[in-house]
CSV table of C-alpha atoms and ligand atoms in Angstrom, one decimal:
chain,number,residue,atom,x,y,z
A,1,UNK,CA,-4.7,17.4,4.8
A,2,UNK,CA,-2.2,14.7,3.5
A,3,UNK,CA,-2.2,15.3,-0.5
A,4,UNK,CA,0.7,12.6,-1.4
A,5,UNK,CA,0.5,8.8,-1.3
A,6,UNK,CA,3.2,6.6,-2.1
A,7,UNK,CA,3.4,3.2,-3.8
A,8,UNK,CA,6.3,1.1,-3.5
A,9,UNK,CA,5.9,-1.0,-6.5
A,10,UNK,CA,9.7,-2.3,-7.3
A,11,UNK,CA,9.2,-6.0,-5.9
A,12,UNK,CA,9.8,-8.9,-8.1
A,13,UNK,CA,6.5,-10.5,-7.2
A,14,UNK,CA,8.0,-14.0,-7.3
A,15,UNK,CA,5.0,-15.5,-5.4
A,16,UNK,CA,3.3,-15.1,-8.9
A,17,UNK,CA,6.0,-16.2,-11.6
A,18,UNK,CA,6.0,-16.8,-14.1
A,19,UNK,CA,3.3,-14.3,-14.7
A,20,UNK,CA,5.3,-11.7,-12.9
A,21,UNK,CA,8.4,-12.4,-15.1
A,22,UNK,CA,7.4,-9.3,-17.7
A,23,UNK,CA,4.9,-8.0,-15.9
A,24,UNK,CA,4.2,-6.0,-12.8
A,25,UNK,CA,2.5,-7.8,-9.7
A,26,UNK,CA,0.7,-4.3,-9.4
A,27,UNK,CA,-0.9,-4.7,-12.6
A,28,UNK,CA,-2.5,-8.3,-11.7
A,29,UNK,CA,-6.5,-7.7,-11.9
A,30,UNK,CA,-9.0,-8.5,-9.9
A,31,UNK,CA,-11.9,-9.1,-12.2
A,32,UNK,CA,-11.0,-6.3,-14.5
A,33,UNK,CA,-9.2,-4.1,-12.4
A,34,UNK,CA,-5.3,-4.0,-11.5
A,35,UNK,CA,-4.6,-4.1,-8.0
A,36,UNK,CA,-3.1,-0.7,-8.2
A,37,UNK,CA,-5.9,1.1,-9.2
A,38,UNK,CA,-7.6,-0.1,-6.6
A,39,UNK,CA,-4.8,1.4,-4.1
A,40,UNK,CA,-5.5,4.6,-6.5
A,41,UNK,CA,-8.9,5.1,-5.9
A,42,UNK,CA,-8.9,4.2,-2.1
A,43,UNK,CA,-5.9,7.4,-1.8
A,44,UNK,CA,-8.5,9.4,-3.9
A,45,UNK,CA,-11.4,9.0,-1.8
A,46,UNK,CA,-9.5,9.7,1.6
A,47,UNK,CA,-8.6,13.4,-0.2
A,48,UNK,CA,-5.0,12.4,-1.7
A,49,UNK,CA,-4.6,13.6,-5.4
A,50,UNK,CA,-0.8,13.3,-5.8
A,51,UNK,CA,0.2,10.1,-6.4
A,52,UNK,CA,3.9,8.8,-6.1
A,53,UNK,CA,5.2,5.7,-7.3
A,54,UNK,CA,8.3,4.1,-7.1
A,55,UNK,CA,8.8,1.5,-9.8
A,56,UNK,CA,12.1,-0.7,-11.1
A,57,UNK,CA,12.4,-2.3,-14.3
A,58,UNK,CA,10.1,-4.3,-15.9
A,59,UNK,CA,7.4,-2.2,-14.6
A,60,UNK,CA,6.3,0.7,-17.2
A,61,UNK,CA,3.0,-1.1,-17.6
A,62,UNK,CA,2.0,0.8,-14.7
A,63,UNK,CA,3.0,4.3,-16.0
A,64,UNK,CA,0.7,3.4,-19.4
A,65,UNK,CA,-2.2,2.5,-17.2
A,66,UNK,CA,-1.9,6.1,-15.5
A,67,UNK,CA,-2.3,8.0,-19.2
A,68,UNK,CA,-4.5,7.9,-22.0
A,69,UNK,CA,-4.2,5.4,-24.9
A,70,UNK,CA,-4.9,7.7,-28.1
A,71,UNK,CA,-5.0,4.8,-30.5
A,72,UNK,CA,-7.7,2.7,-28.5
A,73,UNK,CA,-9.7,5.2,-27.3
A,74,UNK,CA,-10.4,6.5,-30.8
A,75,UNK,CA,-11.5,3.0,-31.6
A,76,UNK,CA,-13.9,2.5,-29.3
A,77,UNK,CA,-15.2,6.1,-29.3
A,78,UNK,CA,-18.9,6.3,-29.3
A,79,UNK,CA,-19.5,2.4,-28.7
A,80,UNK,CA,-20.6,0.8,-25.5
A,81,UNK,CA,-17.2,-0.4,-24.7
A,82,UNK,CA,-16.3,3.6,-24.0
A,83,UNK,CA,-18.1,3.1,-20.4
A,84,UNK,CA,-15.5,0.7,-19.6
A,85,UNK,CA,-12.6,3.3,-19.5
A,86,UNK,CA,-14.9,5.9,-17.5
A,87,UNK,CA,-12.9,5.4,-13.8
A,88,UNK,CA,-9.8,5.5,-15.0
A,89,UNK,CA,-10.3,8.4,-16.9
A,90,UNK,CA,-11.7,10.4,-13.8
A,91,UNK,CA,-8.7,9.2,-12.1
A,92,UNK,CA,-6.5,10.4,-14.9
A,93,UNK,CA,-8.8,13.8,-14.5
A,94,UNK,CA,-8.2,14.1,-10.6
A,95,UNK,CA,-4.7,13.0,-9.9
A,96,UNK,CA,-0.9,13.3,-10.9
A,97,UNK,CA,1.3,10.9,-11.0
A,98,UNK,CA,4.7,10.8,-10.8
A,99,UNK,CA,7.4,8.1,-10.5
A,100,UNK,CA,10.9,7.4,-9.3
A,101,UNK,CA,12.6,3.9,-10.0
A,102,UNK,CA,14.5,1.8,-7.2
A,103,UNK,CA,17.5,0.3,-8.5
A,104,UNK,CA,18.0,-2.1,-6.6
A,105,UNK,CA,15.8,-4.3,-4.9
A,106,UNK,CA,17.4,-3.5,-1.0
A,107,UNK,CA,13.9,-3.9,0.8
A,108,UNK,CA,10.7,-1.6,1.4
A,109,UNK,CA,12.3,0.6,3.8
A,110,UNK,CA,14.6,1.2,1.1
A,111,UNK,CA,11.7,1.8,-1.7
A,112,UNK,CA,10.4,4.2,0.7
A,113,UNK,CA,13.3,6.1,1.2
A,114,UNK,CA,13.6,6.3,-3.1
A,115,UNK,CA,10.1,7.5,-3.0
A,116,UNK,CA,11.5,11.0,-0.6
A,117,UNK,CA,12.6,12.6,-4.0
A,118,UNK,CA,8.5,13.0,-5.0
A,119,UNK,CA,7.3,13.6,-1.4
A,120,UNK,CA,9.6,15.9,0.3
A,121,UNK,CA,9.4,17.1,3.6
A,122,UNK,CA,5.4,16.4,4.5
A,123,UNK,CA,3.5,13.6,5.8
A,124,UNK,CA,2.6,11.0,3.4
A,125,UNK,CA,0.4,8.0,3.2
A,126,UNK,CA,2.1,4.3,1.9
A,127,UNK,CA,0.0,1.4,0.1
A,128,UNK,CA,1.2,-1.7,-0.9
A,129,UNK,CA,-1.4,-2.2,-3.7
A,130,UNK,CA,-0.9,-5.9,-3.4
A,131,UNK,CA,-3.0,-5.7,0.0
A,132,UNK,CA,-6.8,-5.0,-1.2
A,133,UNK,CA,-8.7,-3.4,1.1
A,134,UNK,CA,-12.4,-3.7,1.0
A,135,UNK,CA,-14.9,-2.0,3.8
A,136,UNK,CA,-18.2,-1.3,1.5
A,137,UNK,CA,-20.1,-0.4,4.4
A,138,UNK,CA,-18.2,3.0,5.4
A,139,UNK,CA,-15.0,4.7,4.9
A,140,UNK,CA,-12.0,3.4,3.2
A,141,UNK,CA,-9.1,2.2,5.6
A,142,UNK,CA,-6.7,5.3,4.5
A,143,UNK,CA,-9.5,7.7,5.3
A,144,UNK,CA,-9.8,6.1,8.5
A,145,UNK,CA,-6.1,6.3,9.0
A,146,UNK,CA,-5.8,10.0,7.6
A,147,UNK,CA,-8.6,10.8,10.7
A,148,UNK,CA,-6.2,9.1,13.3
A,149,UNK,CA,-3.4,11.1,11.5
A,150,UNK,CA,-5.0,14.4,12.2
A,151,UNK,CA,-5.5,13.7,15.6
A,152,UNK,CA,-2.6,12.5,17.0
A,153,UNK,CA,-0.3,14.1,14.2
A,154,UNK,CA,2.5,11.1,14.1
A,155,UNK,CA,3.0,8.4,11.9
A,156,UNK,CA,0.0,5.4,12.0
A,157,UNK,CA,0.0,1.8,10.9
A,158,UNK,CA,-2.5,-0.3,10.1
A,159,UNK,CA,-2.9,-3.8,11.8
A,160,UNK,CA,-4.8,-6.7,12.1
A,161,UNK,CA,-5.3,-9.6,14.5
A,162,UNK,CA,-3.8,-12.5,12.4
A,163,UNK,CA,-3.6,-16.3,13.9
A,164,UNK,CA,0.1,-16.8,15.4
A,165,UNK,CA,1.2,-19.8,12.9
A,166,UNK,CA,1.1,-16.6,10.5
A,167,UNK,CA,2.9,-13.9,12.8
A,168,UNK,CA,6.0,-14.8,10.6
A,169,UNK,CA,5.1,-13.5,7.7
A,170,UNK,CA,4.2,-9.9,8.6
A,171,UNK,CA,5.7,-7.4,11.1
A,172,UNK,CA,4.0,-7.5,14.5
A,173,UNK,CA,3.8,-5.0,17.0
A,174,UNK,CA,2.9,-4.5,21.1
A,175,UNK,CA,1.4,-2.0,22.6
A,176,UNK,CA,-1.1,-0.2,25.3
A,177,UNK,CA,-4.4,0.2,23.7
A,178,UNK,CA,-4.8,4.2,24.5
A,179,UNK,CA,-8.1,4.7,22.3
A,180,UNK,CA,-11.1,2.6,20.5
A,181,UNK,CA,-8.7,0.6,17.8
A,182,UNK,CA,-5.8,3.0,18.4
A,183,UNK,CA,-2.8,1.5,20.1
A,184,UNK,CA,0.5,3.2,21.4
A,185,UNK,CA,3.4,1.1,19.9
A,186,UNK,CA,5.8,0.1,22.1
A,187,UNK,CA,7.6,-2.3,19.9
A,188,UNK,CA,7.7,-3.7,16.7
A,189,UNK,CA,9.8,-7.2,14.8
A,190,UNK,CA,9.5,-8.0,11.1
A,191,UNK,CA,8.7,-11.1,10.4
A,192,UNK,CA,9.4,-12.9,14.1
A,193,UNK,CA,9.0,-16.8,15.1
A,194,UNK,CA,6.1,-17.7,16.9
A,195,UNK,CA,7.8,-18.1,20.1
A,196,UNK,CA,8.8,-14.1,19.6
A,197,UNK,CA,6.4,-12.5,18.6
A,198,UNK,CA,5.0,-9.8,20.8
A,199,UNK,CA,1.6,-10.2,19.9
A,200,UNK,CA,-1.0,-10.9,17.0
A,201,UNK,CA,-1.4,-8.1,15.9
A,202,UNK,CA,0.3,-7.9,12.0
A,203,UNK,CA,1.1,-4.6,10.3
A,204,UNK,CA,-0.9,-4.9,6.6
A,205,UNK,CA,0.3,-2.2,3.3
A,206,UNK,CA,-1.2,0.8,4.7
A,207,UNK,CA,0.8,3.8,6.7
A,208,UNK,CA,1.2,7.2,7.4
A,209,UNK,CA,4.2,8.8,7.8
A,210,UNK,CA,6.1,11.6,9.1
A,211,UNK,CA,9.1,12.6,6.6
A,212,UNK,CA,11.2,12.5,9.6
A,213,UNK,CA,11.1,8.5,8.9
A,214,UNK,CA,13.3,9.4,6.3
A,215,UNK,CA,16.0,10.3,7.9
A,216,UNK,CA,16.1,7.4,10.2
A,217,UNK,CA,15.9,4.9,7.1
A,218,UNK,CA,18.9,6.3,5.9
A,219,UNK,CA,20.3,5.5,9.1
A,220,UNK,CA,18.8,1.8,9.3
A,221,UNK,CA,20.7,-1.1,8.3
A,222,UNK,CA,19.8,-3.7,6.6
A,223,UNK,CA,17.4,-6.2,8.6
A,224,UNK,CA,15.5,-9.8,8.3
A,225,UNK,CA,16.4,-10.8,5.1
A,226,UNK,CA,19.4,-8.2,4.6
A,227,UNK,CA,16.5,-5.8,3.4
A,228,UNK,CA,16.1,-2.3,5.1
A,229,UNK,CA,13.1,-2.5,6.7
A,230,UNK,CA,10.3,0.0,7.9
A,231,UNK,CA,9.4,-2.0,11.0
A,232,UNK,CA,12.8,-1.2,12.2
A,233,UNK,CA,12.5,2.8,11.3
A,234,UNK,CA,9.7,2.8,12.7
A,235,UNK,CA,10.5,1.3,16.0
A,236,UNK,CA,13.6,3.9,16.2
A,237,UNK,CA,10.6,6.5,15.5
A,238,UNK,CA,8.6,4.9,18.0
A,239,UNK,CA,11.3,5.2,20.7
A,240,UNK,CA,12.5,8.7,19.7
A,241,UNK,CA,8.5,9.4,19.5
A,242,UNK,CA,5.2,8.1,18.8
A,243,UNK,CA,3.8,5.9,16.5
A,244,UNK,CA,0.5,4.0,16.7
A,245,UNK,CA,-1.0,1.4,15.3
A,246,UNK,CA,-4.7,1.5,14.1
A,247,UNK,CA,-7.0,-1.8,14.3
A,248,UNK,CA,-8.7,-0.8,10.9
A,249,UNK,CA,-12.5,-1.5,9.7
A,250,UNK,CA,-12.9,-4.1,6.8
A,251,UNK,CA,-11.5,-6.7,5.2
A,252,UNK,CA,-7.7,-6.7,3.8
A,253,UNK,CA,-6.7,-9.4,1.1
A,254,UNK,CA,-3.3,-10.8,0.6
A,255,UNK,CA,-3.3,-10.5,-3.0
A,256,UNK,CA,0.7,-10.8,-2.5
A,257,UNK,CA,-0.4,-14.6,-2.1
A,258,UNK,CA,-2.0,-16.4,-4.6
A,259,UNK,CA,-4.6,-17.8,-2.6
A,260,UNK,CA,-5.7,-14.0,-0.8
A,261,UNK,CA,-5.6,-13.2,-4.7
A,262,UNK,CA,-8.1,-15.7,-5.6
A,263,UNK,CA,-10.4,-15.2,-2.9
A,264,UNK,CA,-10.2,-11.6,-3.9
A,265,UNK,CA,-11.2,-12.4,-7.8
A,266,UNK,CA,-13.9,-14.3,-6.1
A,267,UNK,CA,-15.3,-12.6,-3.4
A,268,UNK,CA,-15.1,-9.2,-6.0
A,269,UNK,CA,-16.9,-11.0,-8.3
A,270,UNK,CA,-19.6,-12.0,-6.4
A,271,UNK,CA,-20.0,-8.5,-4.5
A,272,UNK,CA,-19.4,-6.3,-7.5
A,273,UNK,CA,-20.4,-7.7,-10.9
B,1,UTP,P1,6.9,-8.2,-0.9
B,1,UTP,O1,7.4,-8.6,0.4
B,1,UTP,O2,5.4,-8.5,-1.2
B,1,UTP,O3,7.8,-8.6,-2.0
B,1,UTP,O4,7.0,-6.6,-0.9
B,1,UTP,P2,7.6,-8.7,-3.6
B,1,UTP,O5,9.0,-8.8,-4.2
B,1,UTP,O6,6.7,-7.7,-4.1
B,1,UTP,O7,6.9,-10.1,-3.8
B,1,UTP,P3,7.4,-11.6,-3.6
B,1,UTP,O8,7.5,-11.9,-2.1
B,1,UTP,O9,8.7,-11.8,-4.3
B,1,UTP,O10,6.3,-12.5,-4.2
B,1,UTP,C1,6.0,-5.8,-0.3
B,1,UTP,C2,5.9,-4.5,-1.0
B,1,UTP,O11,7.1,-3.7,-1.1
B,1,UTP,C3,7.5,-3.5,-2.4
B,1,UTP,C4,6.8,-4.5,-3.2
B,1,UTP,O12,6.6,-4.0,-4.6
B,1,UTP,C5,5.5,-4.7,-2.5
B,1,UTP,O13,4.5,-3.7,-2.8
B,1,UTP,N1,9.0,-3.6,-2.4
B,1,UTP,C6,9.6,-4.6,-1.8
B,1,UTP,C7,9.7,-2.6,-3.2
B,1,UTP,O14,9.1,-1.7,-3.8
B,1,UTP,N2,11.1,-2.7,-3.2
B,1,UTP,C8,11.7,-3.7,-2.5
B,1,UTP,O15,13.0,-3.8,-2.6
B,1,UTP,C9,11.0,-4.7,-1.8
């Protein structure tokens, strides 16, 4: 039912300099892949085709990887090495893509908010390619949100129980647990001390949303960090509405981090090649 999913990919990545200083964080691999195509194929397999990207400068990497390469394709036409381009060539085949740029930097509420020009008024799935999410043993953590989504019809995070020395880096929410995994928000801080924090229970790169968030980001000021933030839209939508949070199956990797990105390369490695 929800055909769009957007990818805010206009952060600097400054975690990862100086690899990140020409090139996109997004376009990092794990083992041979880039981080967004993983994003890619998990919005594919929960039934999204339309892929929206929002991108800033430095970044056009990302639109190259989405298109064919005329020159190196013919070169390796008809050898082995022509197997290696089969994925994202049935990606290329399945979905569009189509891209707005941020211009500046004012947060990922604001990157959303760019991205309203390619979705328009209909819900909409977010990744934050930079959080890999594995589950090998059923369905991917989008398709398990999109099935909240058609039940409950509002917008859905995804969470996980973190350990509270790390409840500072992520936004945290509270909230009455109304279904298996499926909690009622109630509230919702970015990035809050310890001694603040409402729970353990982080929000990771995966939502859905209704488009009515967009109105209320362009009504949020700027938050922690003088960004505009979507923890605080969505606590206005929680309070004018619903929102829950879903307690996802499988396992999410910081690759924002460089240590989550390592254990990713590794743990890929192993599992996959
Ligand atoms: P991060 O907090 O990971 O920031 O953004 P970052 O700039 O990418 O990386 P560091 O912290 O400097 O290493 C979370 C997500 O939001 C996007 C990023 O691209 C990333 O996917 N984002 C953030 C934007 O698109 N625009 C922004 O202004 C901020």
């Amino acid at each position: 039912m929800i055909k769009k999913c957007l990818f805010p990919a206009a952060g600097y990545g400054t975690r990862f300099l100086p690899v990140t200083k020409a090139m996109p964080k997004e376009m990092l691999p794990i083992v041979s892949k880039p981080l967004i195509q993983y994003g890619v194929e998990e919005a594919l397999s929960a039934g999204m085709t339309q892929m929206a990207i929002v991108t800033g400068r430095g970044k056009r990497a990302i639109e190259d990887h989405f298109d064919i390469s005329y020159e190196l394709e013919q070169q390796i036409k008809g050898s082995d090495k022509e197997s290696r381009l089969a994925e994202i060539r049935s990606i290329i085949q399945q979905c569009t893509f189509s891209y707005t740029r941020q211009i500046e930097m004012k947060g990922l509420g604001h990157a959303i908010l760019c991205g309203q020009t390619l979705i328009g008024n209909e819900p909409f799935a977010v990744i934050l390619a930079d959080d890999l999410c594995d589950n090998p043993d059923g369905e991917n953590v989008l398709a398990q949100m999109a099935r909240v989504y058609e039940r409950y019809r509002c917008s859905v995070v995804a969470i996980e129980e973190v350990a509270m020395s790390e409840v500072s880096k992520y936004g945290v929410i509270s909230g009455k647990e109304i279904d298996e995994r499926i909690f009622m928000v109630d509230n919702m801080i970015e990035k809050p001390k310890e001694s603040e924090a409402p729970s353990n229970l982080a929000v990771i790169g995966r939502y859905i949303l209704t488009p009515d968030i967009f109105e209320i980001l362009r009504h949020t000021p700027p938050g922690k960090n003088g960004e505009i933030q979507i923890t605080d839209a969505l606590l206005a939508q929680c309070k004018s509405g619903m929102v829950l949070a879903y307690k996802f199956c499988g396992k999410r990797y910081d690759c924002g981090s460089v240590s989550g990105f390592v254990e990713a390369t590794n743990e890929f490695y192993a599992k996959y090649h």
